[in-house]
């Protein structure tokens, strides 16, 4: 990124180019399965200039989604891999799936990824529903304090108030989270629940997922019941 012509550093040397660290949006989720909403919001975040790249991180067993057992991690990972192939700024990590046991905790994942990507600025990308639940996550306070966020608006999910967030995280962290809400981004009305429901009714989820994912679901007979 070329330094602004009025900045003190550019006045010192007209040839100086100030490079900023690439911003990597870490996009955690069940991705059971990945759907058009995930892809569209990742693309919108890059197009709007909030991040340079998006790293999809399928969760092994998200602690906040208990009650329903997730589809095998290898299937979810492979569907993400195939779905993101056309998008150069997107990549996928199996860091959480590789954990030998237990839950995937975002705090731990981001701490490791910070070491794996020392040249990048990391931003945790999540939807508004995740912001609403965030206070229940493992080491939530430290997570908010030590990491940066992008919060994506989601149809039908209201943004928590500053007062609510302050009660949960303290005033300073609440302001940080509020500033991370990107209310200017387009809304995408998709969910993995809708995909699974369509499949359970014997319908191909063509309205919700890219063709490669529909084909994968069909081949492996996923979400039939
Ligand atoms: P499910 O329907 O099974 O709860 P989901 O569609 O919410 O799944 P996840 O894999 O759980 O998908 O989502 C991963 C992340 O993406 C979460 O932070 C979630 O809030 C966000 N997300 C998913 N779909 C959307 C969407 N349409 N708009 C905004 N955020 C979304």
PDB file of C-alpha atoms and ligand atoms in Angstrom:
ATOM      1  CA  UNK A   1       0.000   0.000   0.000  1.00  0.00           C
ATOM      2  CA  UNK A   2       1.563   3.292  -1.001  1.00  0.00           C
ATOM      3  CA  UNK A   3       1.884   5.741   1.877  1.00  0.00           C
ATOM      4  CA  UNK A   4      -0.478   8.707   1.679  1.00  0.00           C
ATOM      5  CA  UNK A   5       1.348  11.613   0.079  1.00  0.00           C
ATOM      6  CA  UNK A   6       0.653  13.901   3.047  1.00  0.00           C
ATOM      7  CA  UNK A   7       2.042  11.502   5.685  1.00  0.00           C
ATOM      8  CA  UNK A   8       5.306  12.484   7.412  1.00  0.00           C
ATOM      9  CA  UNK A   9       7.038   9.295   6.254  1.00  0.00           C
ATOM     10  CA  UNK A  10       6.256   9.933   2.583  1.00  0.00           C
ATOM     11  CA  UNK A  11       7.545  13.488   2.889  1.00  0.00           C
ATOM     12  CA  UNK A  12      10.849  12.067   4.116  1.00  0.00           C
ATOM     13  CA  UNK A  13      11.242   9.769   1.118  1.00  0.00           C
ATOM     14  CA  UNK A  14       9.016   9.939  -1.968  1.00  0.00           C
ATOM     15  CA  UNK A  15       9.919   6.340  -2.883  1.00  0.00           C
ATOM     16  CA  UNK A  16       8.953   4.885   0.472  1.00  0.00           C
ATOM     17  CA  UNK A  17       6.243   2.264   0.246  1.00  0.00           C
ATOM     18  CA  UNK A  18       4.617   1.287   3.525  1.00  0.00           C
ATOM     19  CA  UNK A  19       3.366  -2.279   3.395  1.00  0.00           C
ATOM     20  CA  UNK A  20       0.666  -3.213   5.860  1.00  0.00           C
ATOM     21  CA  UNK A  21       0.242  -6.732   7.105  1.00  0.00           C
ATOM     22  CA  UNK A  22      -2.272  -8.765   5.104  1.00  0.00           C
ATOM     23  CA  UNK A  23      -5.510  -9.196   7.070  1.00  0.00           C
ATOM     24  CA  UNK A  24      -6.677 -12.764   7.411  1.00  0.00           C
ATOM     25  CA  UNK A  25     -10.315 -13.281   8.375  1.00  0.00           C
ATOM     26  CA  UNK A  26     -10.543 -16.551  10.307  1.00  0.00           C
ATOM     27  CA  UNK A  27     -13.985 -17.973   9.641  1.00  0.00           C
ATOM     28  CA  UNK A  28     -14.891 -20.679  12.140  1.00  0.00           C
ATOM     29  CA  UNK A  29     -18.065 -22.727  12.029  1.00  0.00           C
ATOM     30  CA  UNK A  30     -19.620 -26.162  11.720  1.00  0.00           C
ATOM     31  CA  UNK A  31     -19.960 -25.838   7.944  1.00  0.00           C
ATOM     32  CA  UNK A  32     -22.432 -28.720   8.064  1.00  0.00           C
ATOM     33  CA  UNK A  33     -22.528 -28.117   5.169  1.00  0.00           C
ATOM     34  CA  UNK A  34     -20.908 -24.967   3.754  1.00  0.00           C
ATOM     35  CA  UNK A  35     -23.585 -22.938   1.935  1.00  0.00           C
ATOM     36  CA  UNK A  36     -23.890 -19.936  -0.380  1.00  0.00           C
ATOM     37  CA  UNK A  37     -24.289 -17.613   2.618  1.00  0.00           C
ATOM     38  CA  UNK A  38     -20.829 -18.542   3.938  1.00  0.00           C
ATOM     39  CA  UNK A  39     -19.283 -18.001   0.506  1.00  0.00           C
ATOM     40  CA  UNK A  40     -21.134 -14.759  -0.204  1.00  0.00           C
ATOM     41  CA  UNK A  41     -20.308 -13.209   3.137  1.00  0.00           C
ATOM     42  CA  UNK A  42     -16.628 -14.162   2.846  1.00  0.00           C
ATOM     43  CA  UNK A  43     -16.574 -12.555  -0.584  1.00  0.00           C
ATOM     44  CA  UNK A  44     -18.417  -9.445   0.661  1.00  0.00           C
ATOM     45  CA  UNK A  45     -15.883  -9.011   3.470  1.00  0.00           C
ATOM     46  CA  UNK A  46     -12.992  -9.113   0.985  1.00  0.00           C
ATOM     47  CA  UNK A  47     -14.766  -6.944  -1.601  1.00  0.00           C
ATOM     48  CA  UNK A  48     -15.546  -4.312   1.044  1.00  0.00           C
ATOM     49  CA  UNK A  49     -11.872  -4.229   2.030  1.00  0.00           C
ATOM     50  CA  UNK A  50     -12.360  -5.532   5.592  1.00  0.00           C
ATOM     51  CA  UNK A  51      -9.958  -8.433   4.963  1.00  0.00           C
ATOM     52  CA  UNK A  52      -7.582  -9.623   2.270  1.00  0.00           C
ATOM     53  CA  UNK A  53      -8.069 -13.343   2.722  1.00  0.00           C
ATOM     54  CA  UNK A  54     -10.514 -15.696   4.421  1.00  0.00           C
ATOM     55  CA  UNK A  55      -9.457 -18.896   6.172  1.00  0.00           C
ATOM     56  CA  UNK A  56     -12.349 -21.313   6.713  1.00  0.00           C
ATOM     57  CA  UNK A  57     -11.875 -23.395   9.854  1.00  0.00           C
ATOM     58  CA  UNK A  58     -14.414 -26.210  10.223  1.00  0.00           C
ATOM     59  CA  UNK A  59     -14.956 -27.003  13.891  1.00  0.00           C
ATOM     60  CA  UNK A  60     -14.445 -30.438  15.317  1.00  0.00           C
ATOM     61  CA  UNK A  61     -17.239 -30.136  17.851  1.00  0.00           C
ATOM     62  CA  UNK A  62     -18.370 -26.612  18.657  1.00  0.00           C
ATOM     63  CA  UNK A  63     -19.233 -26.501  22.358  1.00  0.00           C
ATOM     64  CA  UNK A  64     -22.084 -24.033  21.727  1.00  0.00           C
ATOM     65  CA  UNK A  65     -23.841 -26.387  19.261  1.00  0.00           C
ATOM     66  CA  UNK A  66     -24.535 -29.360  21.468  1.00  0.00           C
ATOM     67  CA  UNK A  67     -27.520 -31.605  20.947  1.00  0.00           C
ATOM     68  CA  UNK A  68     -27.040 -32.431  17.264  1.00  0.00           C
ATOM     69  CA  UNK A  69     -24.140 -34.604  16.208  1.00  0.00           C
ATOM     70  CA  UNK A  70     -22.164 -33.126  13.367  1.00  0.00           C
ATOM     71  CA  UNK A  71     -21.464 -34.831  10.068  1.00  0.00           C
ATOM     72  CA  UNK A  72     -18.046 -36.463   9.905  1.00  0.00           C
ATOM     73  CA  UNK A  73     -15.324 -33.820   9.776  1.00  0.00           C
ATOM     74  CA  UNK A  74     -13.763 -35.264   6.625  1.00  0.00           C
ATOM     75  CA  UNK A  75     -16.991 -34.717   4.708  1.00  0.00           C
ATOM     76  CA  UNK A  76     -17.404 -31.155   5.997  1.00  0.00           C
ATOM     77  CA  UNK A  77     -13.774 -30.339   5.235  1.00  0.00           C
ATOM     78  CA  UNK A  78     -13.985 -31.774   1.720  1.00  0.00           C
ATOM     79  CA  UNK A  79     -17.178 -29.829   0.951  1.00  0.00           C
ATOM     80  CA  UNK A  80     -15.480 -26.607   2.076  1.00  0.00           C
ATOM     81  CA  UNK A  81     -12.420 -27.460  -0.006  1.00  0.00           C
ATOM     82  CA  UNK A  82     -14.466 -28.002  -3.157  1.00  0.00           C
ATOM     83  CA  UNK A  83     -16.753 -25.006  -2.593  1.00  0.00           C
ATOM     84  CA  UNK A  84     -13.945 -22.478  -2.117  1.00  0.00           C
ATOM     85  CA  UNK A  85     -11.861 -23.674  -5.046  1.00  0.00           C
ATOM     86  CA  UNK A  86     -13.035 -20.913  -7.427  1.00  0.00           C
ATOM     87  CA  UNK A  87     -12.114 -18.163  -4.932  1.00  0.00           C
ATOM     88  CA  UNK A  88      -8.370 -17.350  -4.724  1.00  0.00           C
ATOM     89  CA  UNK A  89      -8.557 -15.337  -1.448  1.00  0.00           C
ATOM     90  CA  UNK A  90     -10.182 -18.307   0.320  1.00  0.00           C
ATOM     91  CA  UNK A  91      -8.404 -21.217   1.969  1.00  0.00           C
ATOM     92  CA  UNK A  92      -9.301 -23.877   4.518  1.00  0.00           C
ATOM     93  CA  UNK A  93      -7.575 -25.211   7.610  1.00  0.00           C
ATOM     94  CA  UNK A  94      -8.082 -28.568   9.306  1.00  0.00           C
ATOM     95  CA  UNK A  95      -6.492 -27.307  12.526  1.00  0.00           C
ATOM     96  CA  UNK A  96      -9.615 -27.938  14.615  1.00  0.00           C
ATOM     97  CA  UNK A  97     -10.503 -31.238  12.980  1.00  0.00           C
ATOM     98  CA  UNK A  98      -6.990 -32.504  13.622  1.00  0.00           C
ATOM     99  CA  UNK A  99      -7.381 -32.067  17.379  1.00  0.00           C
ATOM    100  CA  UNK A 100      -7.345 -35.554  18.844  1.00  0.00           C
ATOM    101  CA  UNK A 101     -10.391 -35.099  21.073  1.00  0.00           C
ATOM    102  CA  UNK A 102     -12.733 -32.743  22.826  1.00  0.00           C
ATOM    103  CA  UNK A 103     -14.272 -29.470  21.784  1.00  0.00           C
ATOM    104  CA  UNK A 104     -12.811 -26.866  19.456  1.00  0.00           C
ATOM    105  CA  UNK A 105     -12.246 -23.629  21.292  1.00  0.00           C
ATOM    106  CA  UNK A 106     -11.873 -20.481  19.233  1.00  0.00           C
ATOM    107  CA  UNK A 107      -9.513 -18.918  21.768  1.00  0.00           C
ATOM    108  CA  UNK A 108      -7.080 -21.860  21.413  1.00  0.00           C
ATOM    109  CA  UNK A 109      -7.412 -21.957  17.630  1.00  0.00           C
ATOM    110  CA  UNK A 110      -6.690 -18.256  17.216  1.00  0.00           C
ATOM    111  CA  UNK A 111      -3.719 -18.485  19.584  1.00  0.00           C
ATOM    112  CA  UNK A 112      -2.204 -21.225  17.410  1.00  0.00           C
ATOM    113  CA  UNK A 113      -3.069 -19.480  14.144  1.00  0.00           C
ATOM    114  CA  UNK A 114      -1.362 -16.334  15.380  1.00  0.00           C
ATOM    115  CA  UNK A 115       1.861 -18.348  15.531  1.00  0.00           C
ATOM    116  CA  UNK A 116       1.225 -20.030  12.200  1.00  0.00           C
ATOM    117  CA  UNK A 117       0.599 -16.676  10.469  1.00  0.00           C
ATOM    118  CA  UNK A 118       2.976 -14.234  12.189  1.00  0.00           C
ATOM    119  CA  UNK A 119       2.955 -11.927   9.152  1.00  0.00           C
ATOM    120  CA  UNK A 120      -0.835 -11.568   9.133  1.00  0.00           C
ATOM    121  CA  UNK A 121      -3.260  -9.539  11.194  1.00  0.00           C
ATOM    122  CA  UNK A 122      -5.947 -11.995  12.260  1.00  0.00           C
ATOM    123  CA  UNK A 123      -9.633 -11.077  12.472  1.00  0.00           C
ATOM    124  CA  UNK A 124     -12.207 -13.559  13.707  1.00  0.00           C
ATOM    125  CA  UNK A 125     -15.185 -13.509  11.345  1.00  0.00           C
ATOM    126  CA  UNK A 126     -18.554 -14.491  12.759  1.00  0.00           C
ATOM    127  CA  UNK A 127     -22.233 -13.947  12.133  1.00  0.00           C
ATOM    128  CA  UNK A 128     -24.493 -11.905  14.385  1.00  0.00           C
ATOM    129  CA  UNK A 129     -25.960 -15.057  15.984  1.00  0.00           C
ATOM    130  CA  UNK A 130     -22.458 -15.944  17.158  1.00  0.00           C
ATOM    131  CA  UNK A 131     -22.014 -12.473  18.671  1.00  0.00           C
ATOM    132  CA  UNK A 132     -25.233 -13.001  20.625  1.00  0.00           C
ATOM    133  CA  UNK A 133     -23.865 -16.279  22.073  1.00  0.00           C
ATOM    134  CA  UNK A 134     -20.261 -15.187  22.453  1.00  0.00           C
ATOM    135  CA  UNK A 135     -20.370 -14.598  26.215  1.00  0.00           C
ATOM    136  CA  UNK A 136     -20.902 -18.358  26.700  1.00  0.00           C
ATOM    137  CA  UNK A 137     -17.800 -19.315  24.747  1.00  0.00           C
ATOM    138  CA  UNK A 138     -14.632 -20.641  26.367  1.00  0.00           C
ATOM    139  CA  UNK A 139     -12.493 -17.770  27.731  1.00  0.00           C
ATOM    140  CA  UNK A 140     -14.884 -15.307  26.098  1.00  0.00           C
ATOM    141  CA  UNK A 141     -13.517 -12.240  27.882  1.00  0.00           C
ATOM    142  CA  UNK A 142      -9.934 -12.977  26.896  1.00  0.00           C
ATOM    143  CA  UNK A 143     -11.034 -13.859  23.387  1.00  0.00           C
ATOM    144  CA  UNK A 144     -12.588 -10.418  22.948  1.00  0.00           C
ATOM    145  CA  UNK A 145      -9.696  -8.664  24.602  1.00  0.00           C
ATOM    146  CA  UNK A 146      -6.887 -10.336  22.683  1.00  0.00           C
ATOM    147  CA  UNK A 147      -8.313 -10.721  19.198  1.00  0.00           C
ATOM    148  CA  UNK A 148      -9.917  -8.552  16.535  1.00  0.00           C
ATOM    149  CA  UNK A 149     -13.320  -9.312  15.011  1.00  0.00           C
ATOM    150  CA  UNK A 150     -15.566  -8.814  12.046  1.00  0.00           C
ATOM    151  CA  UNK A 151     -19.228  -9.378  12.863  1.00  0.00           C
ATOM    152  CA  UNK A 152     -21.457 -10.097   9.903  1.00  0.00           C
ATOM    153  CA  UNK A 153     -25.147  -9.062  10.100  1.00  0.00           C
ATOM    154  CA  UNK A 154     -27.625 -11.898   9.675  1.00  0.00           C
ATOM    155  CA  UNK A 155     -31.288 -11.725   8.626  1.00  0.00           C
ATOM    156  CA  UNK A 156     -33.614 -11.986  11.604  1.00  0.00           C
ATOM    157  CA  UNK A 157     -30.848 -11.634  14.185  1.00  0.00           C
ATOM    158  CA  UNK A 158     -30.801  -8.321  16.044  1.00  0.00           C
ATOM    159  CA  UNK A 159     -27.545  -6.797  17.160  1.00  0.00           C
ATOM    160  CA  UNK A 160     -27.105  -6.887  20.937  1.00  0.00           C
ATOM    161  CA  UNK A 161     -27.164  -3.434  22.528  1.00  0.00           C
ATOM    162  CA  UNK A 162     -24.047  -1.726  23.803  1.00  0.00           C
ATOM    163  CA  UNK A 163     -25.501  -2.051  27.324  1.00  0.00           C
ATOM    164  CA  UNK A 164     -25.941  -5.834  26.907  1.00  0.00           C
ATOM    165  CA  UNK A 165     -22.413  -6.224  25.592  1.00  0.00           C
ATOM    166  CA  UNK A 166     -21.050  -4.004  28.375  1.00  0.00           C
ATOM    167  CA  UNK A 167     -22.700  -6.208  31.001  1.00  0.00           C
ATOM    168  CA  UNK A 168     -21.097  -9.248  29.441  1.00  0.00           C
ATOM    169  CA  UNK A 169     -17.667  -7.981  28.434  1.00  0.00           C
ATOM    170  CA  UNK A 170     -17.117  -4.606  30.078  1.00  0.00           C
ATOM    171  CA  UNK A 171     -17.474  -1.198  28.446  1.00  0.00           C
ATOM    172  CA  UNK A 172     -14.191  -1.163  26.558  1.00  0.00           C
ATOM    173  CA  UNK A 173     -14.609  -4.611  24.981  1.00  0.00           C
ATOM    174  CA  UNK A 174     -18.256  -3.859  24.238  1.00  0.00           C
ATOM    175  CA  UNK A 175     -17.223  -0.822  22.202  1.00  0.00           C
ATOM    176  CA  UNK A 176     -14.643  -2.964  20.421  1.00  0.00           C
ATOM    177  CA  UNK A 177     -17.318  -5.523  19.468  1.00  0.00           C
ATOM    178  CA  UNK A 178     -19.771  -2.851  18.369  1.00  0.00           C
ATOM    179  CA  UNK A 179     -17.108  -1.355  16.108  1.00  0.00           C
ATOM    180  CA  UNK A 180     -16.595  -4.814  14.581  1.00  0.00           C
ATOM    181  CA  UNK A 181     -20.235  -5.041  13.430  1.00  0.00           C
ATOM    182  CA  UNK A 182     -20.216  -4.278   9.709  1.00  0.00           C
ATOM    183  CA  UNK A 183     -23.774  -3.117   9.256  1.00  0.00           C
ATOM    184  CA  UNK A 184     -23.085  -1.905   5.707  1.00  0.00           C
ATOM    185  CA  UNK A 185     -22.610  -5.421   4.329  1.00  0.00           C
ATOM    186  CA  UNK A 186     -25.367  -7.154   2.321  1.00  0.00           C
ATOM    187  CA  UNK A 187     -27.546  -9.736   4.093  1.00  0.00           C
ATOM    188  CA  UNK A 188     -27.678 -13.344   2.959  1.00  0.00           C
ATOM    189  CA  UNK A 189     -30.641 -15.441   3.997  1.00  0.00           C
ATOM    190  CA  UNK A 190     -29.097 -18.909   4.025  1.00  0.00           C
ATOM    191  CA  UNK A 191     -28.459 -21.437   6.766  1.00  0.00           C
ATOM    192  CA  UNK A 192     -27.050 -24.930   7.026  1.00  0.00           C
ATOM    193  CA  UNK A 193     -30.229 -25.892   8.883  1.00  0.00           C
ATOM    194  CA  UNK A 194     -32.258 -25.071   5.746  1.00  0.00           C
ATOM    195  CA  UNK A 195     -29.881 -27.184   3.642  1.00  0.00           C
ATOM    196  CA  UNK A 196     -30.237 -30.170   5.963  1.00  0.00           C
ATOM    197  CA  UNK A 197     -34.027 -29.773   6.047  1.00  0.00           C
ATOM    198  CA  UNK A 198     -34.225 -29.715   2.237  1.00  0.00           C
ATOM    199  CA  UNK A 199     -32.082 -32.864   1.995  1.00  0.00           C
ATOM    200  CA  UNK A 200     -34.149 -34.644   4.650  1.00  0.00           C
ATOM    201  CA  UNK A 201     -37.230 -33.999   2.462  1.00  0.00           C
ATOM    202  CA  UNK A 202     -35.430 -35.584  -0.482  1.00  0.00           C
ATOM    203  CA  UNK A 203     -34.804 -32.247  -2.221  1.00  0.00           C
ATOM    204  CA  UNK A 204     -31.483 -31.248  -3.782  1.00  0.00           C
ATOM    205  CA  UNK A 205     -30.273 -28.106  -1.959  1.00  0.00           C
ATOM    206  CA  UNK A 206     -29.471 -26.301  -5.230  1.00  0.00           C
ATOM    207  CA  UNK A 207     -30.932 -23.029  -3.940  1.00  0.00           C
ATOM    208  CA  UNK A 208     -28.588 -23.004  -0.962  1.00  0.00           C
ATOM    209  CA  UNK A 209     -25.286 -24.602  -1.991  1.00  0.00           C
ATOM    210  CA  UNK A 210     -22.875 -24.534  -4.924  1.00  0.00           C
ATOM    211  CA  UNK A 211     -23.230 -27.361  -7.404  1.00  0.00           C
ATOM    212  CA  UNK A 212     -20.112 -29.199  -6.200  1.00  0.00           C
ATOM    213  CA  UNK A 213     -21.538 -29.336  -2.689  1.00  0.00           C
ATOM    214  CA  UNK A 214     -24.934 -30.561  -3.939  1.00  0.00           C
ATOM    215  CA  UNK A 215     -23.156 -33.289  -5.870  1.00  0.00           C
ATOM    216  CA  UNK A 216     -21.045 -34.237  -2.844  1.00  0.00           C
ATOM    217  CA  UNK A 217     -24.141 -34.451  -0.638  1.00  0.00           C
ATOM    218  CA  UNK A 218     -25.884 -36.623  -3.221  1.00  0.00           C
ATOM    219  CA  UNK A 219     -22.884 -38.935  -3.748  1.00  0.00           C
ATOM    220  CA  UNK A 220     -22.365 -39.498  -0.034  1.00  0.00           C
ATOM    221  CA  UNK A 221     -26.075 -39.534   0.770  1.00  0.00           C
ATOM    222  CA  UNK A 222     -25.667 -36.922   3.497  1.00  0.00           C
ATOM    223  CA  UNK A 223     -28.490 -35.355   5.540  1.00  0.00           C
ATOM    224  CA  UNK A 224     -31.037 -37.964   4.433  1.00  0.00           C
ATOM    225  CA  UNK A 225     -32.752 -38.225   7.810  1.00  0.00           C
TER     226      UNK A 225
HETATM  227  P1  LIG B   1     -26.701 -23.996  11.342  1.00  0.00           P
HETATM  228  O1  LIG B   1     -27.925 -23.648  10.527  1.00  0.00           O
HETATM  229  O2  LIG B   1     -26.366 -25.452  11.381  1.00  0.00           O
HETATM  230  O3  LIG B   1     -26.737 -23.356  12.719  1.00  0.00           O
HETATM  231  P2  LIG B   1     -25.109 -21.913  10.033  1.00  0.00           P
HETATM  232  O4  LIG B   1     -25.787 -21.702   8.738  1.00  0.00           O
HETATM  233  O5  LIG B   1     -25.308 -20.897  11.115  1.00  0.00           O
HETATM  234  O6  LIG B   1     -25.431 -23.383  10.604  1.00  0.00           O
HETATM  235  P3  LIG B   1     -22.343 -22.287  10.725  1.00  0.00           P
HETATM  236  O7  LIG B   1     -21.382 -23.192  10.058  1.00  0.00           O
HETATM  237  O8  LIG B   1     -22.789 -22.650  12.074  1.00  0.00           O
HETATM  238  O9  LIG B   1     -23.591 -22.097   9.723  1.00  0.00           O
HETATM  239  O10 LIG B   1     -21.818 -20.793  10.698  1.00  0.00           O
HETATM  240  C1  LIG B   1     -20.478 -20.428  10.789  1.00  0.00           C
HETATM  241  C2  LIG B   1     -20.455 -18.922  11.000  1.00  0.00           C
HETATM  242  O11 LIG B   1     -21.083 -18.289   9.892  1.00  0.00           O
HETATM  243  C3  LIG B   1     -21.227 -18.456  12.248  1.00  0.00           C
HETATM  244  O12 LIG B   1     -20.513 -17.397  12.851  1.00  0.00           O
HETATM  245  C4  LIG B   1     -22.532 -17.954  11.672  1.00  0.00           C
HETATM  246  O13 LIG B   1     -23.057 -16.917  12.468  1.00  0.00           O
HETATM  247  C5  LIG B   1     -22.092 -17.411  10.326  1.00  0.00           C
HETATM  248  N1  LIG B   1     -23.143 -17.463   9.316  1.00  0.00           N
HETATM  249  C6  LIG B   1     -23.627 -18.545   8.679  1.00  0.00           C
HETATM  250  N2  LIG B   1     -24.550 -18.218   7.780  1.00  0.00           N
HETATM  251  C7  LIG B   1     -24.683 -16.874   7.849  1.00  0.00           C
HETATM  252  C8  LIG B   1     -25.490 -15.907   7.159  1.00  0.00           C
HETATM  253  N3  LIG B   1     -26.380 -16.286   6.231  1.00  0.00           N
HETATM  254  N4  LIG B   1     -25.334 -14.606   7.488  1.00  0.00           N
HETATM  255  C9  LIG B   1     -24.445 -14.214   8.428  1.00  0.00           C
HETATM  256  N5  LIG B   1     -23.643 -15.079   9.105  1.00  0.00           N
HETATM  257  C10 LIG B   1     -23.763 -16.379   8.833  1.00  0.00           C
END
